[in-house]
Short mmCIF file of C-alpha atoms and ligand atoms in Angstrom, two decimals:
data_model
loop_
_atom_site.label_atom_id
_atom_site.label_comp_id
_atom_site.label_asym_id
_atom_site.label_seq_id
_atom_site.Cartn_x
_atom_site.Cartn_y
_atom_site.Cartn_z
CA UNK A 20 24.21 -12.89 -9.47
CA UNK A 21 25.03 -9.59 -7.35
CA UNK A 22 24.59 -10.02 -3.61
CA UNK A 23 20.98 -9.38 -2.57
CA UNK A 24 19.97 -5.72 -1.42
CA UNK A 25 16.18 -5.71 0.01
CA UNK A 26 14.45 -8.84 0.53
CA UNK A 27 11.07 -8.60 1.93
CA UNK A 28 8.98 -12.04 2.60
CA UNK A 29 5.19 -11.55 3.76
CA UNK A 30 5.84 -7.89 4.76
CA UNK A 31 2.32 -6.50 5.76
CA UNK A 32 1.89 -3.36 7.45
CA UNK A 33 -1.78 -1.29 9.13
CA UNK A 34 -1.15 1.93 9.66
CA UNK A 35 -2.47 2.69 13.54
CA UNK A 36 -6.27 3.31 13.74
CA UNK A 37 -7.15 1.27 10.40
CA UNK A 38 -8.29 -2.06 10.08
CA UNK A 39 -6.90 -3.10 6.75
CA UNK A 40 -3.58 -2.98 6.02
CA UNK A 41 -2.15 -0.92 3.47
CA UNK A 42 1.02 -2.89 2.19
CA UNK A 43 0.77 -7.08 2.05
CA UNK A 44 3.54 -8.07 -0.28
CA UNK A 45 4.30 -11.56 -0.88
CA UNK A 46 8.10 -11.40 -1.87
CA UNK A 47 10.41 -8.66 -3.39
CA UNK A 48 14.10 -8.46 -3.89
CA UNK A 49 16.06 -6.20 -5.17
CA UNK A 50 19.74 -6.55 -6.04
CA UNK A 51 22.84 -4.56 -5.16
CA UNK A 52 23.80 -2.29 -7.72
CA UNK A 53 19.78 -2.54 -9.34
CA UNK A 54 18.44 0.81 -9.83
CA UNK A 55 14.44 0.06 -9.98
CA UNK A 56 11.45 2.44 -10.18
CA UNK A 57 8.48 1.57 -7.73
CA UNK A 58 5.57 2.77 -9.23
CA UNK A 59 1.82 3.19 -8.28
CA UNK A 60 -0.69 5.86 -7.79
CA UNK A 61 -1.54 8.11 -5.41
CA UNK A 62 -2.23 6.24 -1.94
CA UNK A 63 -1.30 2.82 -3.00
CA UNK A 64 1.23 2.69 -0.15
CA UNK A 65 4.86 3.54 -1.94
CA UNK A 66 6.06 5.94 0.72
CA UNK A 67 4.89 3.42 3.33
CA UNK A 68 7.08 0.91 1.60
CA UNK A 69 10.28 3.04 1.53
CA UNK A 70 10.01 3.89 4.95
CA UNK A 71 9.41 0.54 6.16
CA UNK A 72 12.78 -0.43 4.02
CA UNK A 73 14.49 2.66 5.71
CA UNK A 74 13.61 1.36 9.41
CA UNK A 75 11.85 4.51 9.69
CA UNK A 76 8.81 2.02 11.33
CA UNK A 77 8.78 -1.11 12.69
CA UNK A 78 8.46 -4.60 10.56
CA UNK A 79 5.03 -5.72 12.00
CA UNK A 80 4.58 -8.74 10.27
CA UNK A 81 6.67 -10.74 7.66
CA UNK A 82 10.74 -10.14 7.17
CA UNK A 83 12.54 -7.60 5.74
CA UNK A 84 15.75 -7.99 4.84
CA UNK A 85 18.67 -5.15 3.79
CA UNK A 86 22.05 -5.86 3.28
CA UNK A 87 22.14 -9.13 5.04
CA UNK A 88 20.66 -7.97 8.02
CA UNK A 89 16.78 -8.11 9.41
CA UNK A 90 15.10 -4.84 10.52
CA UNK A 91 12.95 -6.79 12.14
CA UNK A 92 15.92 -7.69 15.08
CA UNK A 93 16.87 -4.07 15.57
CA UNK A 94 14.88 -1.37 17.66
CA UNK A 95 14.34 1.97 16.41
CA UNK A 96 17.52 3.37 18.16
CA UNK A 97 19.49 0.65 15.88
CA UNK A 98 17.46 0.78 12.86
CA UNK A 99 18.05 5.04 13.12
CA UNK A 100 21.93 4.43 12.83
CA UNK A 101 21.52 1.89 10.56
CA UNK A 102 20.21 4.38 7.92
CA UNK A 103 22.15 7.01 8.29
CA UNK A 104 24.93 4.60 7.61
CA UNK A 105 23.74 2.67 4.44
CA UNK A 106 21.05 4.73 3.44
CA UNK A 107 20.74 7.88 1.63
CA UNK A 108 16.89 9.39 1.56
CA UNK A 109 15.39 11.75 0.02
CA UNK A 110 12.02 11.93 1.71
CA UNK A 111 8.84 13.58 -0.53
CA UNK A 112 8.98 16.56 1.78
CA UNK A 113 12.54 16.43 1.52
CA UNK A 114 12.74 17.44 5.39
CA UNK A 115 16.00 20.02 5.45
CA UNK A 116 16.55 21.47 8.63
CA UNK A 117 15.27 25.16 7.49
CA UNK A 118 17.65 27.58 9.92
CA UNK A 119 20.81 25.69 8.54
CA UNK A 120 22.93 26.74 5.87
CA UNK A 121 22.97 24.39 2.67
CA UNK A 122 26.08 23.21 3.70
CA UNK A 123 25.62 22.56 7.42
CA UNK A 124 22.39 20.32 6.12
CA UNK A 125 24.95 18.39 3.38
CA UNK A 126 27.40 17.96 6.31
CA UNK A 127 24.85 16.52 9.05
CA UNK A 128 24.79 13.21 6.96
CA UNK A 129 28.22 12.88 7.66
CA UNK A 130 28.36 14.20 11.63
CA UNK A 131 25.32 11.40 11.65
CA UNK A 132 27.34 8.41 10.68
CA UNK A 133 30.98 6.57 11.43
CA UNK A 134 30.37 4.72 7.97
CA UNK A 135 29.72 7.68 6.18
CA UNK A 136 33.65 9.28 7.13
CA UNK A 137 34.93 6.16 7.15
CA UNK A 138 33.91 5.84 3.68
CA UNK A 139 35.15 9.49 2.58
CA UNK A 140 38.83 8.99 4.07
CA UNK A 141 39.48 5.98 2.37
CA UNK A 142 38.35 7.83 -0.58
CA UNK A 143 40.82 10.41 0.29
CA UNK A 144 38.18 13.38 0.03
CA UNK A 145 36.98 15.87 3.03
CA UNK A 146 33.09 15.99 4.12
CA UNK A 147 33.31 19.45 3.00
CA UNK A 148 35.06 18.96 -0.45
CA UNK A 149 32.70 16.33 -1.18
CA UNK A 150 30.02 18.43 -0.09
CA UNK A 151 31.36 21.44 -2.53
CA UNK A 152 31.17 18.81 -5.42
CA UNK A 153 27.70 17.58 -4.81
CA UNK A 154 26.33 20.57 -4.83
CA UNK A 155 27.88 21.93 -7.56
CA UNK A 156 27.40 19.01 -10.04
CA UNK A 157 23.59 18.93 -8.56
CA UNK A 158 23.80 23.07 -10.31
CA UNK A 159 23.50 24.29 -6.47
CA UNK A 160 25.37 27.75 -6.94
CA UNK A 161 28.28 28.57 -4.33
CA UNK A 162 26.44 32.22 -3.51
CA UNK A 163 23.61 29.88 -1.69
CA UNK A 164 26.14 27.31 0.36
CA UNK A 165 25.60 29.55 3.58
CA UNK A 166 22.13 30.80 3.31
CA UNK A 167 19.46 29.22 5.25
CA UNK A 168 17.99 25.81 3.48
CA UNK A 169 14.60 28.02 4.04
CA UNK A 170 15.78 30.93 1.64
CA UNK A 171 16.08 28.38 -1.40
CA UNK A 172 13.12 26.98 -4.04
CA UNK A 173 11.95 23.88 -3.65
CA UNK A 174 13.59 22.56 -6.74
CA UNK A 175 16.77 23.82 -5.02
CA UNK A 176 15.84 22.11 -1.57
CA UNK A 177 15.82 18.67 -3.37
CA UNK A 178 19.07 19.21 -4.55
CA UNK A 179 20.50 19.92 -1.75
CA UNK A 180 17.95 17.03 -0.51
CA UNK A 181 19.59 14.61 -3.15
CA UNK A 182 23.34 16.00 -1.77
CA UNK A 183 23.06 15.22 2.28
CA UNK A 184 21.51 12.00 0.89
CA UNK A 185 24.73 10.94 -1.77
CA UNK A 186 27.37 12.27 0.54
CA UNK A 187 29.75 9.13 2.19
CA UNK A 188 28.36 7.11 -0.14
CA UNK A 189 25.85 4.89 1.41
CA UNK A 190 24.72 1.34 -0.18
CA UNK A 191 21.19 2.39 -0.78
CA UNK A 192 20.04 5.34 -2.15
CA UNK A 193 16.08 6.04 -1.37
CA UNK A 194 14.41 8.53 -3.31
CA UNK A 195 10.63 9.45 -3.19
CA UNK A 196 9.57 11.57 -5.75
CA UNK A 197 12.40 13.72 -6.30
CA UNK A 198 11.70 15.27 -9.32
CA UNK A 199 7.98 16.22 -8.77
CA UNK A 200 9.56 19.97 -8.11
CA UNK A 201 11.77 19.99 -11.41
CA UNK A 202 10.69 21.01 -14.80
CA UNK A 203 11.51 18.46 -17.70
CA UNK A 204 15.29 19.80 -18.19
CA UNK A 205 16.20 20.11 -14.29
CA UNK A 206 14.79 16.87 -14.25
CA UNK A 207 16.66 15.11 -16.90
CA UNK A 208 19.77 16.30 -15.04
CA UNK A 209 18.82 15.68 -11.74
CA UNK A 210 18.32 11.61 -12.84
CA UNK A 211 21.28 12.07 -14.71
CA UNK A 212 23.62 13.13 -11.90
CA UNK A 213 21.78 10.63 -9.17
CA UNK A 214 22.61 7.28 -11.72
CA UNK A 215 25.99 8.61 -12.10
CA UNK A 216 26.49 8.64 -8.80
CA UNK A 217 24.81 5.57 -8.27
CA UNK A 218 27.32 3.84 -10.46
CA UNK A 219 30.60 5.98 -9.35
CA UNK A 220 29.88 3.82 -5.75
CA UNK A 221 27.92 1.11 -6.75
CA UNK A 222 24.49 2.24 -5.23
CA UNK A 223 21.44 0.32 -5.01
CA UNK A 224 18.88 3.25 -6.37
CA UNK A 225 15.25 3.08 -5.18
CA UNK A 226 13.70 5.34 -6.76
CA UNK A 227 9.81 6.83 -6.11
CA UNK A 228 7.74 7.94 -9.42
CA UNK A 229 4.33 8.71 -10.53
CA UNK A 230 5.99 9.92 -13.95
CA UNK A 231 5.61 6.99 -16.70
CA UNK A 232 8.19 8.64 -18.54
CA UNK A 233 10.94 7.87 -16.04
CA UNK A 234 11.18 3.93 -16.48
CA UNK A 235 13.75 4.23 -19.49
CA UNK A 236 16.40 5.49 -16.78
CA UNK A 237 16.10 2.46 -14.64
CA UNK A 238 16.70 -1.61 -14.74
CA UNK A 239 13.33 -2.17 -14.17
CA UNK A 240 9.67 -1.20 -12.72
CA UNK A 241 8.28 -2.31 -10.09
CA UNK A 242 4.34 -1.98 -9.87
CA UNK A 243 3.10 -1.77 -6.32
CA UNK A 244 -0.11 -3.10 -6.80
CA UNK A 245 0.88 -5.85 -8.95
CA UNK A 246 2.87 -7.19 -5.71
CA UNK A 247 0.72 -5.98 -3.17
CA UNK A 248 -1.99 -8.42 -2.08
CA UNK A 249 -3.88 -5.48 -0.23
CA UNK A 250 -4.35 -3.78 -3.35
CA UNK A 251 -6.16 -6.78 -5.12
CA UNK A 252 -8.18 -7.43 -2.21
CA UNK A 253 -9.43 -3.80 -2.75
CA UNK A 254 -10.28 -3.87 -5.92
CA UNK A 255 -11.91 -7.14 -5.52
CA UNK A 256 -14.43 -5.03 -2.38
P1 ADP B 326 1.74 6.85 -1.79
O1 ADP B 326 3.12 7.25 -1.36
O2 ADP B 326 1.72 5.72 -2.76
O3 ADP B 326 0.95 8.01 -2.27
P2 ADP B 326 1.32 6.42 1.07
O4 ADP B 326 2.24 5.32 1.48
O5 ADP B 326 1.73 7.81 1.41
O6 ADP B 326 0.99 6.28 -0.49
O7 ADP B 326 -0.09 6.17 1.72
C1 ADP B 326 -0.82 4.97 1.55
C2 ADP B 326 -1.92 4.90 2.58
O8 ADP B 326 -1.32 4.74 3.86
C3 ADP B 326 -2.77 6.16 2.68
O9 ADP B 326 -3.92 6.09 1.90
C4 ADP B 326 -3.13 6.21 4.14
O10 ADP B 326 -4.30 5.45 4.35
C5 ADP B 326 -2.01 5.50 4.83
N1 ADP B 326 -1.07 6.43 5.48
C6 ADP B 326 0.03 6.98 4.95
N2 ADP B 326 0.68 7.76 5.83
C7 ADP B 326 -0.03 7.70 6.98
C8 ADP B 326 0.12 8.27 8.28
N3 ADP B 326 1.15 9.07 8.58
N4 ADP B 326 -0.82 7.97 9.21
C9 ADP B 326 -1.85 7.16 8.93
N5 ADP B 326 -2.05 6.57 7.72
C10 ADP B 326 -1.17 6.84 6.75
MG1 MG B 327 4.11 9.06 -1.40
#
């Protein structure tokens, strides 16, 4: 059995100002190397979920587990270089810094983390050549490397989204609907290039879908409301 990725044990979280929580999940693991689709509709608490994995907030209840290590021990300063060590995200706004280049945005993964060099040298590439490949097998065009992250389409921003997040390699590779921007054959290579990837470094792929027809690229689904007890308690109301 491969070593154990996320494990989350009672993990219940209220967004501020609300009385009932959004997320109460009883147990989920996933496994290193697993690439699994979380699924759910619109306001059922996925992007909650991921950032709660990420360390983005705090664990307010329950345990959360990644890599070995609880979240719930580390305070947002160490839970902030904890991701941009071992996790790659690509958020649902995809948040590039606009009045960068597509480049400089690739690159500040890399200025961001120790692991993430350390990772590249012993793999004998540069940041910047394995920036160059990224965006070039993600079909990012070398005429756009230096314009502004601003100047591109949105389907273009979450390639260069899905580049800053893949560069050094991290262990985990968070991804909340990425392809909602892509039609069906940008799409099909998008997923394509992100599981290659994934397996080229032996990634742990989380990936964020409302798209049924997605679940044939992945290990397996994971429905949010079948795990979430919130969820049942709401339909139950
Ligand atoms: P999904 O990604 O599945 O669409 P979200 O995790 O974004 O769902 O949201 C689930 C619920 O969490 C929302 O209905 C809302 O009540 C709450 N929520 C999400 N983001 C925020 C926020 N920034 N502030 C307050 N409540 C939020
Ligand atoms: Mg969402």
């Amino acid at each position: 059995m491969a070593d154990l990725c996320i494990s989350v044990r009672n993990l219940a979280y209220t967004w501020r100002g609300q009385v009932k929580p959004t997320l109460d999940i009883d147990t989920l693991t996933i496994h290193s190397g697993e690439r699994v689709v979380l699924r759910g509709p619109s306001g059922s608490g996925k992007s909650t979920l991921l950032s709660l994995l990420a360390g983005v907030h705090d664990v307010q209840s329950g345990e959360l587990e990644v890599l070995g290590q609880s979240l719930k021990t580390m305070s947002q300063h160490q839970r902030d270089r904890y991701r941009a060590d071992h996790m790659g995200y690509i958020f649902q706004q995809f948040n590039l810094l606009p009045f960068l280049t597509v480049q400089q945005n690739v690159l500040l993964a890399v200025e961001f983390s120790n692991a993430r060099r350390q990772r590249l040298q012993q793999a004998g590439v540069s940041a910047a050549q394995e920036c160059k490949r990224l965006l070039t097998s993600l079909g990012i065009s070398s005429e756009l490397w230096h314009n502004p992250a601003s100047e591109l389409s949105v389907g273009q921003q979450q390639r260069v989204a899905a580049a800053r997040a893949l560069i050094g390699a991290p262990e985990i590779l968070i991804a909340d609907e990425p392809t909602s921007a892509l039609d069906a054959d940008a799409r099909d290579s998008f997923l394509a290039l992100l599981k290659s990837e994934c397996a080229r470094h032996q990634i742990t792929l989380i990936f964020v879908t409302h798209d049924g027809s997605l679940a044939s690229h992945f290990d397996r689904v994971i429905e949010l409301n079948a795990i979430n007890r919130a969820a049942a308690q709401e339909v139950q109301v």
